[in-house]
Amino acid sequence: MANNGHPPRRPRPGPWPPASDPAPAPAPLSWAKRTGFKGRVSGESNASNSGQIALPRPKEPGSNLDLEAGSRDNVATPLPPPPAAAAAAAVNGEPENRAGGGGGGAVPLPADQTARKSRDSDGGNKSAGSGPNGQVVRFDEPSRQRREEETVTLPQLEEDEEGFPSRQVHIKYELRDSPGLVPIVFYGFQHYLSIIGSLILIPLVLVPAMGGNYEDTSALVSTVLFVSGVTTLLHTLFGTRLPLIQGPSFVYLAPALAIINSPDFQGLNENNFKHIMKELQGAIIISSAFQAIMGYTGATSLLLRLINPVVVSPTIAAVGLSFFSYGFTQVGNCLEIGMMQMLLVIIFSLYLRKIRIFGHRIFLIYAVPLGLGVTWAIAFLLTESGVYNYKGCDINIPASNTLSAYCRKHLPRMKHCRTDTSHAIKSSPWFRLPYPLQWGTPVFSWKMAIVMCVVSIIATVDSVGTYHASSLLVASRPPTAGVLSRGIGMEGISSILAGLWGTGVGSTTLTENVHTIAVTKMGSRRAVELGAVILILLSFVGKVGGFIASIPDVMVAGLLCFMWAMLAALGLSNLRYSETGSSRNSIIVGLSLFFALSVPAYFQQYGLVPNANSSVPSYFQPYIVALHGPFRTGYKGIDFVLNTLLSFNMVIAFLVAAILDNTVPGSRQERGVYVWSEPEVARREASMTRDYELPFKVGKVFRWVKWHRKKLPNRCFLQLDLRILMRSACLVTNGLALQ
C-alpha cells in the first residue's frame, strides 16, 4: 500500500514543546497585548496567559500633564493614580487590612479602575499610591472582616474614589453614635480624665509666677474647669461640632509668662496676682475678638492657603520644645520624686500600654492620673515616715529668717518634697461659683493686646491641624472651609469668655484631643458634651480645686515634661499627611525647628550680664527679654512688642515654615496640602450634613455671615508661589474684579 503512488505518511509528532527542552521560549505576544488594545468583541487584549483578566500597563504621563494642577491640555482632570511603589500601609509594622470606607455620593469608577479592582480581587498584584495628603490610596477593595487593631496609632489613612480620606473603622463610637446613658457617662468621664493634665497644669504654673497663693490657685483651677466645660459645649453645638475639648492652651502660656515678667510689673509689692490678671484679661479679650472676626468674616479661609502640614508640624512642635528651660529645672528641686513621676508616666504609657483590664487599656488611657496618684501616695508615705524631717528646721519659717546654715540648706528640699506644705484643701470652701470679672475690671494695653493677637494666629494654626486630624478619625468627611471658619470664630468667642472669667490664658482646641480620641477609641459627640456638664458641676465644688492646687510643684514639673514632649510629638505627627521622605519638606522642617530655637535664644541672651543677680528665677529668664532685647527704637511699646514676639519659638517656627513652604516649588502631593470638603459635597451627602449642621436651625440666623456664602473662584489669589508672584497682572485683575 505504501507504493501505490501516494507519498509516505510522516510519523505523528511528539509532544510539543519537546520534553528535552527545559526552558522553552515564550510565545510571542500578539499586537493587541503589546499595544494594550482593548477590543470590543474579542477579550484577547485583556486576557493573560493564565486566563485571568489583566489590566494594560498604564500610560506614562506625557509632557502635557501638569502634575501640580492635575490637568492635561489645560483641561482640569483628576490626576491618574501613581503605580505601586511600595507595599500597603502598615500599622506598627503590620499590613493594614481595612476596607475603604467611602461615603455616600461616590461616582462610578472608570473602566480601567474597575478592571484593576477585578484583577486584584482575582489574586493579581495589588497596587497602592499616595493621595494628596500623603495617605495610602488603595485600589483593592474586597470585603474583609473588621478587626480591632492591637496597637494604638494616629490615623493611617485611605482615600475613597473621590479623593477624600475614608472613615476609620477602629473607632468604637463615631461622631453621631449614642451608645446609651451609662456608656456615655463612663466614656465622657474617661475622655476628660485622660486629658486632665492639659486642663489643670497651666494654672499651677501661672499663679506662683504671678505671686498668688494657694487660695488663688484653687479659685483659678475651678474657673478653668467651669470655662472649659462651657466652651466645650458651645463648640460641639455651634462650632465645628467635632468632639473636641476646649481648654487653656500651652500656646498662650509663653506670652502670658512674658506679660507677667514685663517691666511694668517689676515694682509691684501688693496684689500682684489680681493686678497682673486684669492685664491678662484685657489682652485676651482683644485678641479673642480679633480671632472671632477672622472666623466669622471668612478671613480664616484665606489663611488656610498658607497652612499646610509642613507649616503646622514645626509650629506646634516649637510650642512644646520652648519650655525646656522650665521642665527639668523644676524636677531637680526634688530629684527622686520628680524622676519617679516621669518614669511612672513613661512606663504606663509605653511599656504597659497593651495590658488590658476588663477590656480597657487602663495604663495607656490613664497614664497621667495613674502616675500622679502613685507618685503622690509614695511621697505622702515618705513625708509621714519622717524622711524629709530635719532636726530643728521648720517649714513654716522662711529660709531668709533662718539662722542655721543646716536649715537653710535643707528647707528648699523640705518645701518641694513634702506633701503637707500646701493648705489649699483646708482653705478652699465646699461651694464656689466662678463668675465674670471676679478678679476686677480688665485693663487694656495696646502693646500686650498686639502680642496676644499674633499668638491667636498661632492658636488658629494649631486648631486647623487638630480639626483635620480629628475629623479623619470620627467624621464621614473633613469639614468644609466654612465649617472650619465657624469653629475658629467660636474659639474666639470662647476665649472672650475665658478673658471675662479670668483664666489667665485663652481657650482653644487642645492638641491632645487627637491622641485622646485615638487612645480611647471614643469619638462620640454626646459623650464629650456630657463630660463637659460633669466638668461644670465639679467646678462648683471648691474642694476639687483645692485638691488640684495642692499637687506638689515637683510632680507638676514632671507631668509637664511629659505633656510638652507629647505636644512636640503630636505636632511632628502632622507630617504624615505630606511626603516625609521629600528633601524639600525635611529641609523646611529642619530649618524651622533650628531657627525656632536659635533666634529666640539670641533675643533672650542679648544684653544679659553674666552672673548678674536677678529677682526672676532662672527658668523665667527667657520671658524677660523686653528688658534687654536688641530692639531699642526709643518707643517702649514698640520695643516690647518686637522683642517679645521674636523671642517666641512658635512665632519664628511659623514664619520660617510658612514662607519657605509657600515659596519653594513643590507639588500639592509633596506638600501634603490639606483637603477640605467642598460645600457641594456637603449638600449632596446626608451623612456629612448631619455631622456638621448646626442644631435647632440656628444656621438660618447666620445667613449674613461670610462662611455661609459661596466661595470666590480661586484665581491665583493669595498664592505665594514664586511663579505666581511673577504674574502680578493676575492679582491686579482679581483686585479689579472684586471691587
XYZ file of C-alpha atoms in Angstrom:
739
model
C 0.000 0.000 0.000
C 2.877 2.314 0.584
C 3.975 2.016 -3.032
C 0.673 2.850 -4.740
C 1.848 6.270 -5.796
C 0.916 8.021 -2.563
C 3.643 9.784 -0.638
C 4.678 8.085 2.558
C 2.850 9.309 5.704
C 5.052 11.216 8.078
C 5.228 9.907 11.639
C 2.968 11.547 14.236
C 4.855 14.378 16.002
C 5.688 14.012 19.650
C 4.661 16.300 22.483
C 5.300 19.956 21.940
C 7.363 21.591 23.191
C 9.824 18.676 23.362
C 10.363 17.303 26.831
C 14.113 17.595 26.428
C 13.945 21.409 26.273
C 13.993 22.605 29.922
C 13.396 26.303 29.163
C 11.140 26.839 26.165
C 10.975 30.309 24.688
C 7.725 32.151 25.480
C 5.231 32.556 22.713
C 5.382 35.988 21.083
C 2.750 38.424 22.269
C 0.088 39.487 19.846
C -0.235 43.047 18.630
C -3.163 43.653 20.988
C -1.178 42.540 24.025
C 1.875 44.586 23.041
C -0.046 47.810 22.470
C -2.736 47.438 25.143
C -5.554 47.492 22.565
C -8.949 46.781 24.145
C -11.136 45.062 21.616
C -14.893 45.312 21.827
C -15.544 41.736 20.670
C -12.547 39.627 21.495
C -11.170 39.518 25.011
C -7.649 38.922 23.762
C -6.292 42.304 24.803
C -7.239 41.791 28.416
C -6.612 38.084 28.749
C -3.424 36.951 30.350
C -1.640 33.692 29.618
C -3.298 32.148 32.648
C -6.742 33.128 31.519
C -7.204 35.914 34.067
C -8.184 39.418 33.157
C -5.131 41.681 33.273
C -5.073 45.452 33.167
C -2.904 47.012 30.449
C 0.200 48.847 31.568
C -0.706 52.450 32.493
C 0.327 55.082 30.044
C 3.357 57.105 31.023
C 2.499 60.726 31.791
C 3.305 62.960 28.868
C 4.753 66.409 28.735
C 1.289 67.943 28.523
C 0.363 66.746 32.040
C 0.564 69.321 34.838
C 1.348 67.309 37.967
C 0.550 70.174 40.348
C -2.719 71.341 38.768
C -3.848 67.861 37.775
C -4.744 68.957 34.260
C -3.947 67.796 30.733
C -4.020 70.182 27.770
C -5.337 72.961 30.030
C -8.393 70.895 30.916
C -8.869 70.112 34.584
C -8.938 66.380 35.061
C -8.177 64.253 38.083
C -4.618 63.004 38.253
C -4.155 59.328 37.459
C -3.125 57.324 40.479
C 0.587 56.531 40.546
C 1.709 52.921 40.185
C 2.545 50.880 43.226
C 5.933 51.850 44.569
C 5.726 50.231 47.967
C 3.707 47.751 49.941
C 0.409 48.664 51.519
C 0.402 50.965 54.515
C 1.390 49.301 57.758
C 0.379 49.970 61.299
C 3.238 49.330 63.700
C 4.886 47.102 61.130
C 1.811 45.041 60.306
C -0.054 45.461 56.999
C -3.357 47.202 57.353
C -6.324 45.214 56.089
C -9.115 47.720 56.363
C -11.618 48.081 53.623
C -12.135 51.521 52.161
C -14.961 53.415 53.691
C -16.161 55.722 51.003
C -19.261 57.592 51.994
C -22.366 58.168 50.039
C -22.386 60.103 46.849
C -19.499 58.234 45.252
C -19.283 58.499 41.467
C -18.904 55.330 39.352
C -15.350 54.236 38.747
C -13.794 54.482 35.298
C -13.428 51.300 33.299
C -9.710 50.985 33.882
C -10.097 51.199 37.665
C -12.951 48.700 37.524
C -10.722 46.272 35.654
C -7.944 46.846 38.158
C -10.290 46.033 41.022
C -11.422 42.876 39.238
C -7.834 41.785 38.724
C -6.928 42.432 42.339
C -9.898 40.521 43.660
C -8.887 37.580 41.446
C -5.499 37.348 43.032
C -3.479 39.797 40.948
C -0.897 42.159 42.359
C -2.435 44.914 44.406
C -1.391 48.485 43.797
C -1.176 51.394 46.135
C -0.410 55.023 45.584
C -0.277 58.228 47.545
C -3.095 60.700 47.894
C -2.927 64.480 48.116
C -2.367 64.378 51.856
C 0.147 61.570 51.755
C -2.412 58.949 52.642
C -2.279 55.483 51.138
C -4.678 55.141 48.216
C -5.713 51.545 47.593
C -7.466 50.059 44.654
C -8.073 46.703 46.271
C -11.455 46.951 47.927
C -12.526 43.369 48.721
C -14.717 42.942 51.751
C -12.627 41.989 54.736
C -13.513 41.092 58.264
C -13.205 44.104 60.554
C -10.805 43.593 63.401
C -9.650 45.888 66.136
C -6.020 46.870 65.958
C -3.870 45.677 68.802
C -1.870 48.882 68.822
C -2.935 52.484 69.090
C -1.783 54.679 66.253
C -2.586 58.033 64.857
C -4.703 57.715 61.713
C -3.103 55.824 58.829
C -5.477 56.953 56.158
C -7.021 55.642 52.987
C -8.973 57.524 50.354
C -12.162 56.743 48.563
C -12.860 57.152 44.864
C -13.454 60.910 45.172
C -10.122 61.580 46.840
C -11.427 62.097 50.370
C -9.986 60.202 53.332
C -12.190 57.358 54.453
C -13.618 56.849 57.911
C -11.558 54.949 60.452
C -13.015 51.591 61.354
C -11.105 51.145 64.614
C -13.101 53.875 66.399
C -15.696 52.285 68.678
C -18.113 55.233 68.736
C -18.077 57.766 65.952
C -19.349 61.311 65.852
C -23.115 60.797 65.996
C -23.127 57.492 67.893
C -25.048 57.353 71.163
C -24.350 54.031 72.933
C -26.636 54.682 75.894
C -26.655 56.683 79.106
C -24.313 54.517 81.189
C -21.652 54.072 78.477
C -21.850 57.782 77.638
C -21.239 58.746 81.270
C -18.329 56.327 81.509
C -16.693 57.333 78.236
C -17.267 61.024 78.852
C -15.584 60.846 82.249
C -12.802 58.727 80.772
C -12.240 61.214 77.955
C -11.726 64.145 80.328
C -9.707 62.143 82.823
C -7.246 61.092 80.127
C -6.702 64.735 79.152
C -6.796 66.157 82.688
C -3.135 67.167 82.594
C -3.771 69.748 79.873
C -6.650 71.250 81.857
C -5.111 71.717 85.286
C -1.366 72.221 84.828
C -1.372 75.735 83.370
C -2.969 77.345 86.481
C -0.394 75.569 88.644
C 2.356 77.333 86.660
C 0.759 80.763 86.266
C -0.365 81.530 89.824
C 3.061 81.125 91.510
C 4.617 83.201 88.720
C 2.051 85.949 89.367
C 2.706 85.993 93.097
C -0.547 84.282 94.070
C -1.149 81.935 96.978
C -2.829 78.555 97.304
C -6.286 80.098 97.573
C -5.754 81.929 94.284
C -4.603 78.688 92.668
C -7.680 76.841 93.920
C -10.012 79.562 92.628
C -8.271 79.685 89.249
C -8.475 75.898 88.835
C -12.229 75.990 89.495
C -12.584 78.819 86.980
C -10.648 76.875 84.331
C -12.849 73.792 84.833
C -16.011 75.884 84.522
C -14.903 77.798 81.408
C -13.600 74.613 79.775
C -16.960 72.884 80.245
C -18.954 75.850 78.914
C -16.731 76.449 75.881
C -16.691 72.737 75.015
C -20.493 72.722 74.947
C -20.501 75.821 72.746
C -18.016 74.308 70.324
C -19.790 70.952 69.991
C -23.107 72.749 69.426
C -22.223 75.839 67.390
C -18.575 75.384 66.330
C -17.222 72.596 64.162
C -19.367 70.128 66.143
C -16.415 67.748 66.414
C -15.852 66.014 69.802
C -13.018 68.329 70.816
C -12.386 69.544 74.351
C -11.749 73.264 74.709
C -9.423 74.484 77.427
C -6.352 76.502 78.347
C -3.742 76.017 75.646
C 0.030 75.867 76.044
C 0.173 78.216 73.041
C -0.866 81.058 75.361
C 1.455 80.091 78.209
C 4.638 81.701 76.837
C 3.017 85.107 76.092
C 1.309 85.025 79.488
C 4.681 84.475 81.189
C 6.193 87.269 79.072
C 3.467 89.674 80.198
C 3.841 88.568 83.826
C 7.579 89.338 83.701
C 7.233 92.611 81.762
C 8.927 95.755 83.165
C 5.535 97.253 84.074
C 5.067 94.760 86.918
C 8.591 94.614 88.331
C 7.911 97.119 91.119
C 4.641 95.663 92.397
C 4.597 94.642 96.048
C 0.924 94.054 96.864
C -1.957 92.430 94.976
C 0.400 91.259 92.257
C -1.883 88.405 91.242
C -5.039 90.437 90.681
C -3.249 93.338 89.012
C -1.449 91.113 86.509
C -4.591 89.017 85.958
C -6.548 92.121 84.933
C -3.839 92.979 82.382
C -4.006 89.441 81.005
C -7.796 89.607 80.819
C -7.710 92.778 78.730
C -5.152 91.375 76.289
C -7.065 88.088 75.939
C -10.399 89.820 75.300
C -8.991 91.990 72.488
C -7.100 89.127 70.820
C -10.140 86.862 71.107
C -12.336 89.462 69.420
C -9.749 89.597 66.623
C -9.895 85.798 66.276
C -13.699 85.795 66.240
C -13.721 88.435 63.482
C -11.253 86.337 61.486
C -13.548 83.337 61.738
C -16.945 84.882 61.115
C -15.816 87.141 58.257
C -14.246 84.278 56.330
C -10.697 85.610 56.678
C -9.663 82.232 58.075
C -10.297 80.633 54.682
C -7.639 82.960 53.250
C -5.239 81.938 55.995
C -5.893 78.290 55.103
C -3.956 78.809 51.871
C -0.821 79.247 53.959
C -1.476 76.458 56.466
C -0.295 73.003 55.433
C 1.188 70.062 57.370
C 4.712 71.309 56.679
C 3.745 74.581 58.426
C 1.655 73.102 61.251
C 4.226 70.467 62.285
C 7.188 72.687 63.285
C 4.891 75.373 64.694
C 3.195 73.063 67.195
C 6.422 71.190 67.917
C 8.074 74.512 68.801
C 5.342 75.139 71.390
C 6.331 72.013 73.296
C 10.078 72.464 72.877
C 10.035 76.081 74.047
C 9.632 75.153 77.727
C 12.757 73.037 78.051
C 14.290 75.566 80.458
C 11.395 75.113 82.885
C 10.859 71.338 82.828
C 13.793 69.503 84.369
C 14.965 72.619 86.212
C 11.945 72.264 88.472
C 12.210 68.480 88.643
C 15.714 68.865 90.075
C 14.336 70.542 93.218
C 13.409 67.082 94.474
C 15.034 64.671 92.088
C 13.728 61.389 93.486
C 10.076 62.473 93.425
C 10.272 64.235 90.067
C 12.103 61.389 88.350
C 9.659 58.875 89.820
C 6.780 60.898 88.384
C 8.262 60.980 84.883
C 9.323 57.328 84.882
C 5.919 56.081 86.016
C 4.120 58.003 83.277
C 6.602 56.691 80.705
C 6.233 53.093 81.944
C 2.429 53.274 81.944
C 2.130 54.919 78.524
C 4.800 52.868 76.725
C 5.779 49.621 78.422
C 2.332 48.715 79.806
C 0.219 50.203 77.021
C -1.018 46.837 75.710
C -2.190 45.436 79.046
C -5.983 45.259 79.223
C -8.093 45.227 82.367
C -11.787 44.453 81.766
C -11.212 45.069 78.074
C -9.700 48.540 78.538
C -6.087 49.589 78.287
C -6.094 51.297 81.647
C -2.398 52.143 81.782
C -2.360 53.799 78.369
C -5.587 55.763 78.799
C -4.942 56.910 82.372
C -1.153 57.199 82.266
C -1.103 60.755 83.644
C -3.611 60.385 86.537
C -2.243 56.952 87.490
C 1.337 58.207 87.506
C 0.314 61.227 89.566
C -1.644 59.128 92.062
C 1.112 56.559 92.620
C 3.810 59.226 92.983
C 1.678 61.289 95.332
C 0.981 58.238 97.515
C 4.684 57.345 97.734
C 5.632 60.951 98.518
C 2.958 61.003 101.248
C 4.362 57.850 102.822
C 7.884 59.290 102.733
C 6.645 62.504 104.351
C 4.753 60.703 107.113
C 7.684 58.383 107.817
C 9.921 61.377 108.521
C 12.304 61.051 105.590
C 12.096 64.798 104.958
C 12.232 65.857 108.617
C 15.367 67.733 109.633
C 16.070 68.408 113.298
C 15.435 71.972 114.356
C 14.042 73.081 110.972
C 10.501 74.399 110.499
C 8.963 74.513 107.038
C 6.764 77.469 108.030
C 9.769 79.721 108.741
C 11.168 81.389 105.579
C 14.727 80.494 104.685
C 15.745 84.148 104.903
C 14.785 84.227 108.613
C 16.593 81.004 109.457
C 19.925 81.485 111.219
C 21.157 77.909 110.951
C 23.113 77.086 107.789
C 21.954 73.495 108.191
C 18.293 74.515 107.945
C 18.903 76.971 105.113
C 20.403 74.081 103.167
C 17.509 71.665 103.705
C 14.494 73.996 103.725
C 14.160 74.018 99.892
C 14.174 70.231 99.909
C 11.520 70.157 102.608
C 9.406 72.633 100.669
C 9.464 70.719 97.372
C 9.493 67.086 98.563
C 6.936 67.135 101.363
C 3.227 66.748 100.603
C 1.923 68.647 103.656
C 3.220 72.108 102.742
C 0.023 73.168 100.948
C -3.077 74.278 102.819
C -5.212 74.638 99.705
C -7.703 71.908 100.637
C -8.323 73.304 104.121
C -8.684 76.881 102.921
C -10.992 76.059 99.995
C -14.763 76.298 100.527
C -17.068 73.460 99.685
C -19.057 75.556 97.220
C -17.599 78.074 94.779
C -19.354 79.769 91.869
C -16.993 81.234 89.276
C -18.390 84.472 87.893
C -17.203 87.020 85.318
C -14.873 89.849 86.376
C -14.178 88.070 89.672
C -10.633 89.484 89.709
C -11.727 93.024 88.848
C -12.244 95.159 85.751
C -9.889 94.192 82.896
C -7.114 96.622 81.985
C -6.478 97.103 78.280
C -2.966 97.741 76.984
C -2.341 98.015 73.241
C 1.140 96.509 73.317
C 0.036 93.414 75.214
C -3.048 93.122 73.008
C -0.889 93.097 69.854
C 1.250 90.305 71.295
C -1.842 88.245 72.079
C -3.359 88.905 68.630
C -0.294 87.408 66.947
C -0.456 84.450 69.324
C -4.133 83.936 68.417
C -2.991 83.322 64.819
C -0.650 80.593 66.100
C -3.584 79.148 68.069
C -5.595 79.124 64.827
C -2.827 77.167 63.097
C -2.892 74.675 65.963
C -6.660 74.305 65.749
C -6.638 73.788 61.977
C -4.307 70.812 62.333
C -6.436 69.388 65.142
C -9.673 69.815 63.162
C -8.236 67.961 60.193
C -6.750 65.053 62.162
C -9.792 64.542 64.404
C -12.290 64.738 61.531
C -10.476 61.908 59.774
C -10.936 59.805 62.901
C -14.586 60.343 63.753
C -16.452 62.076 60.908
C -17.605 60.933 57.484
C -15.634 63.668 55.708
C -13.284 66.513 56.587
C -15.154 69.770 57.286
C -15.630 72.436 54.679
C -13.728 75.708 54.829
C -16.915 77.349 56.088
C -17.304 74.913 58.984
C -13.657 75.425 59.855
C -14.092 79.222 59.862
C -17.160 78.768 62.029
C -15.086 76.785 64.514
C -12.352 79.443 64.637
C -14.992 82.110 65.220
C -16.473 80.102 68.078
C -12.992 79.677 69.562
C -12.699 83.455 69.551
C -15.983 83.753 71.460
C -14.804 81.056 73.863
C -11.594 82.965 74.537
C -13.634 86.115 75.196
C -15.466 84.171 77.897
C -12.103 82.995 79.250
C -10.980 86.617 79.401
C -14.144 87.740 81.176
C -13.971 84.963 83.767
C -10.189 85.345 84.092
C -8.425 82.070 83.323
C -5.099 83.750 82.536
C -4.876 82.266 79.020
C -7.148 81.910 76.014
C -9.416 78.928 75.390
C -8.661 76.891 72.274
C -8.977 73.359 70.971
C -6.475 71.232 72.837
C -3.977 69.488 70.558
C -4.056 66.438 72.832
C -7.595 65.683 71.616
C -6.212 63.738 68.662
C -4.175 61.422 70.864
C -7.045 61.020 73.325
C -9.513 60.007 70.595
C -7.009 57.545 69.115
C -6.289 56.010 72.532
C -9.821 55.818 73.942
C -11.370 54.972 70.523
C -14.266 57.197 71.532
C -15.409 59.940 69.160
C -18.999 60.376 70.286
C -20.110 63.982 70.486
C -22.687 63.141 73.145
C -20.040 61.699 75.464
C -17.907 64.848 75.229
C -20.949 67.050 75.892
C -21.942 65.022 78.946
C -18.354 65.149 80.188
C -18.458 68.935 79.819
C -21.556 69.059 82.015
C -19.756 66.948 84.647
C -16.797 69.334 84.457
C -19.079 72.316 85.108
C -20.609 70.595 88.139
C -17.150 69.776 89.528
C -16.129 73.422 89.205
C -18.809 74.313 91.772
C -17.115 72.099 94.373
C -14.366 74.251 95.847
C -12.586 71.289 97.421
C -11.897 69.865 93.943
C -9.977 72.988 93.032
C -8.199 72.892 96.387
C -7.220 69.260 95.884
C -5.702 70.019 92.466
C -3.968 73.126 93.819
C -2.250 71.021 96.488
C -0.279 68.944 93.941
C 3.419 69.441 94.774
C 5.372 71.600 92.317
C 7.861 68.837 91.555
C 5.115 66.480 90.413
C 3.637 69.254 88.278
C 7.023 69.755 86.614
C 7.381 66.018 85.992
C 3.967 65.871 84.325
C 4.739 68.981 82.286
C 7.893 67.360 80.908
C 5.761 64.519 79.573
C 2.962 66.781 78.311
C 5.321 69.144 76.454
C 7.162 66.200 74.887
C 3.805 64.748 73.801
C 2.816 68.127 72.353
C 6.016 68.269 70.292
C 5.415 64.716 69.063
C 1.803 65.456 68.107
C 2.982 68.482 66.171
C 5.518 66.490 64.187
C 2.955 63.745 63.551
C 1.179 66.111 61.132
C 3.960 65.357 58.664
C 2.275 62.012 57.940
C -0.056 63.897 55.576
C 2.889 65.021 53.435
C 5.759 63.166 51.800
C 8.066 62.747 54.765
C 10.844 61.397 52.573
C 10.942 64.556 50.487
C 14.183 66.504 50.862
C 12.183 69.699 50.374
C 9.973 69.025 53.391
C 12.840 67.738 55.523
C 14.902 70.873 54.920
C 11.958 73.188 55.601
C 11.038 71.456 58.865
C 14.684 71.260 59.958
C 15.308 74.947 59.263
C 12.074 75.923 61.006
C 12.913 73.997 64.180
C 16.535 75.138 64.249
C 15.720 78.824 63.832
C 12.818 78.420 66.271
C 15.393 77.528 68.926
C 18.301 79.703 67.779
C 16.670 83.073 67.029
C 14.771 83.323 70.356
C 17.976 82.317 72.165
C 19.693 85.324 70.587
C 16.947 87.662 71.786
C 16.829 86.091 75.243
C 20.596 86.352 75.774
C 21.124 89.765 74.189
C 22.343 92.329 76.705
C 22.321 89.967 79.663
C 25.127 90.447 82.151
C 26.639 87.063 83.132
C 26.273 86.070 86.792
C 24.117 89.132 87.453
C 21.715 88.883 90.373
C 18.084 88.889 89.247
C 14.834 88.658 91.131
C 13.421 86.493 88.321
C 14.104 82.733 88.641
C 16.419 81.217 86.067
C 13.621 79.230 84.402
C 11.735 82.508 83.747
C 14.749 84.304 82.250
C 13.604 83.660 78.649
C 10.482 85.735 79.315
C 12.142 88.982 80.463
C 13.554 89.763 77.024
C 11.613 93.055 76.917
C 14.066 94.409 79.494
C 17.190 93.883 77.395
C 16.183 92.922 73.821
C 18.058 94.193 70.752
C 15.196 96.418 69.522
C 15.610 99.850 71.099
C 13.712 102.324 68.944
C 13.025 104.796 71.725
C 9.351 103.780 71.945
C 8.925 101.348 74.799
C 5.702 99.903 73.459
C 7.190 99.058 70.053
C 10.318 97.645 71.687
C 8.178 95.445 73.922
C 6.142 94.067 71.009
C 9.108 93.333 68.721
C 11.421 91.906 71.369
C 8.664 89.775 72.878
C 7.235 88.349 69.655
C 10.622 87.443 68.176
C 11.591 85.683 71.398
C 8.705 83.179 70.986
C 9.813 79.892 69.452
C 6.428 79.202 67.890
C 6.313 82.574 66.103
C 9.737 82.051 64.494
C 8.831 78.476 63.509
C 5.577 79.628 61.899
C 7.215 82.488 59.965
C 10.069 80.356 58.617
C 7.861 77.392 57.719
C 5.088 79.481 56.131
C 7.498 81.495 53.972
C 9.505 78.503 52.799
C 6.563 76.165 52.219
C 4.690 78.740 50.146
C 7.664 79.901 48.076
C 9.707 76.750 47.468
C 8.222 74.892 44.463
C 6.553 71.610 45.279
C 3.525 69.635 44.189
C 0.378 69.509 46.279
C 1.021 65.847 46.998
C 4.564 66.541 48.169
C 3.478 69.430 50.373
C 0.545 67.459 51.761
C -1.926 70.284 51.172
C -4.947 69.790 53.416
C -8.011 68.560 51.543
C -11.223 70.133 52.837
C -14.658 69.128 51.657
C -16.490 71.300 49.167
C -19.935 72.736 50.013
C -21.429 70.793 47.096
C -20.291 67.541 48.690
C -21.851 68.554 51.999
C -25.166 69.281 50.317
C -25.063 66.022 48.376
C -24.233 63.699 51.267
C -26.749 63.412 54.071
C -24.222 61.873 56.478
C -21.894 64.855 56.181
C -24.786 67.257 56.638
C -25.782 65.528 59.865
C -22.167 65.640 61.061
C -21.645 69.380 60.746
C -25.014 71.130 60.504
C -25.974 73.494 63.325
C -28.749 72.307 65.672
C -32.111 73.949 66.283
C -31.991 75.545 62.792
C -29.542 78.112 64.111
C -27.822 78.231 60.720
C -30.648 80.383 59.342
C -29.686 83.145 61.744
C -26.157 83.276 60.302
C -27.114 83.697 56.645
C -25.283 87.031 56.635
C -22.006 85.508 57.789
C -19.277 85.157 55.163
C -18.712 81.455 55.738
C -22.251 80.738 54.513
C -21.625 82.313 51.130
C -20.296 80.674 48.033
C -16.546 80.677 47.773
C -14.991 83.038 45.228
C -13.127 81.460 42.318
C -9.570 80.686 43.199
C -7.742 82.616 40.505
C -4.197 82.844 41.865
C -5.497 84.855 44.834
C -3.120 84.979 47.783
C -0.779 82.383 46.311
C 2.812 82.877 47.349
C 4.393 80.560 44.834
C 7.332 82.238 43.103
C 5.892 81.604 39.681
C 2.595 83.221 40.624
C 4.292 86.183 42.247
C 5.789 86.917 38.836
C 2.284 87.152 37.380
C 1.322 90.413 39.043
C -1.171 91.143 36.298
C -3.359 88.333 37.552
C -3.516 89.839 41.026
C -4.456 93.201 39.557
C -7.214 91.558 37.522
C -8.619 89.820 40.589
C -8.467 93.037 42.569
C -10.454 94.881 39.916
C -12.950 92.031 39.685
C -13.602 92.106 43.423
C -14.201 95.881 43.531
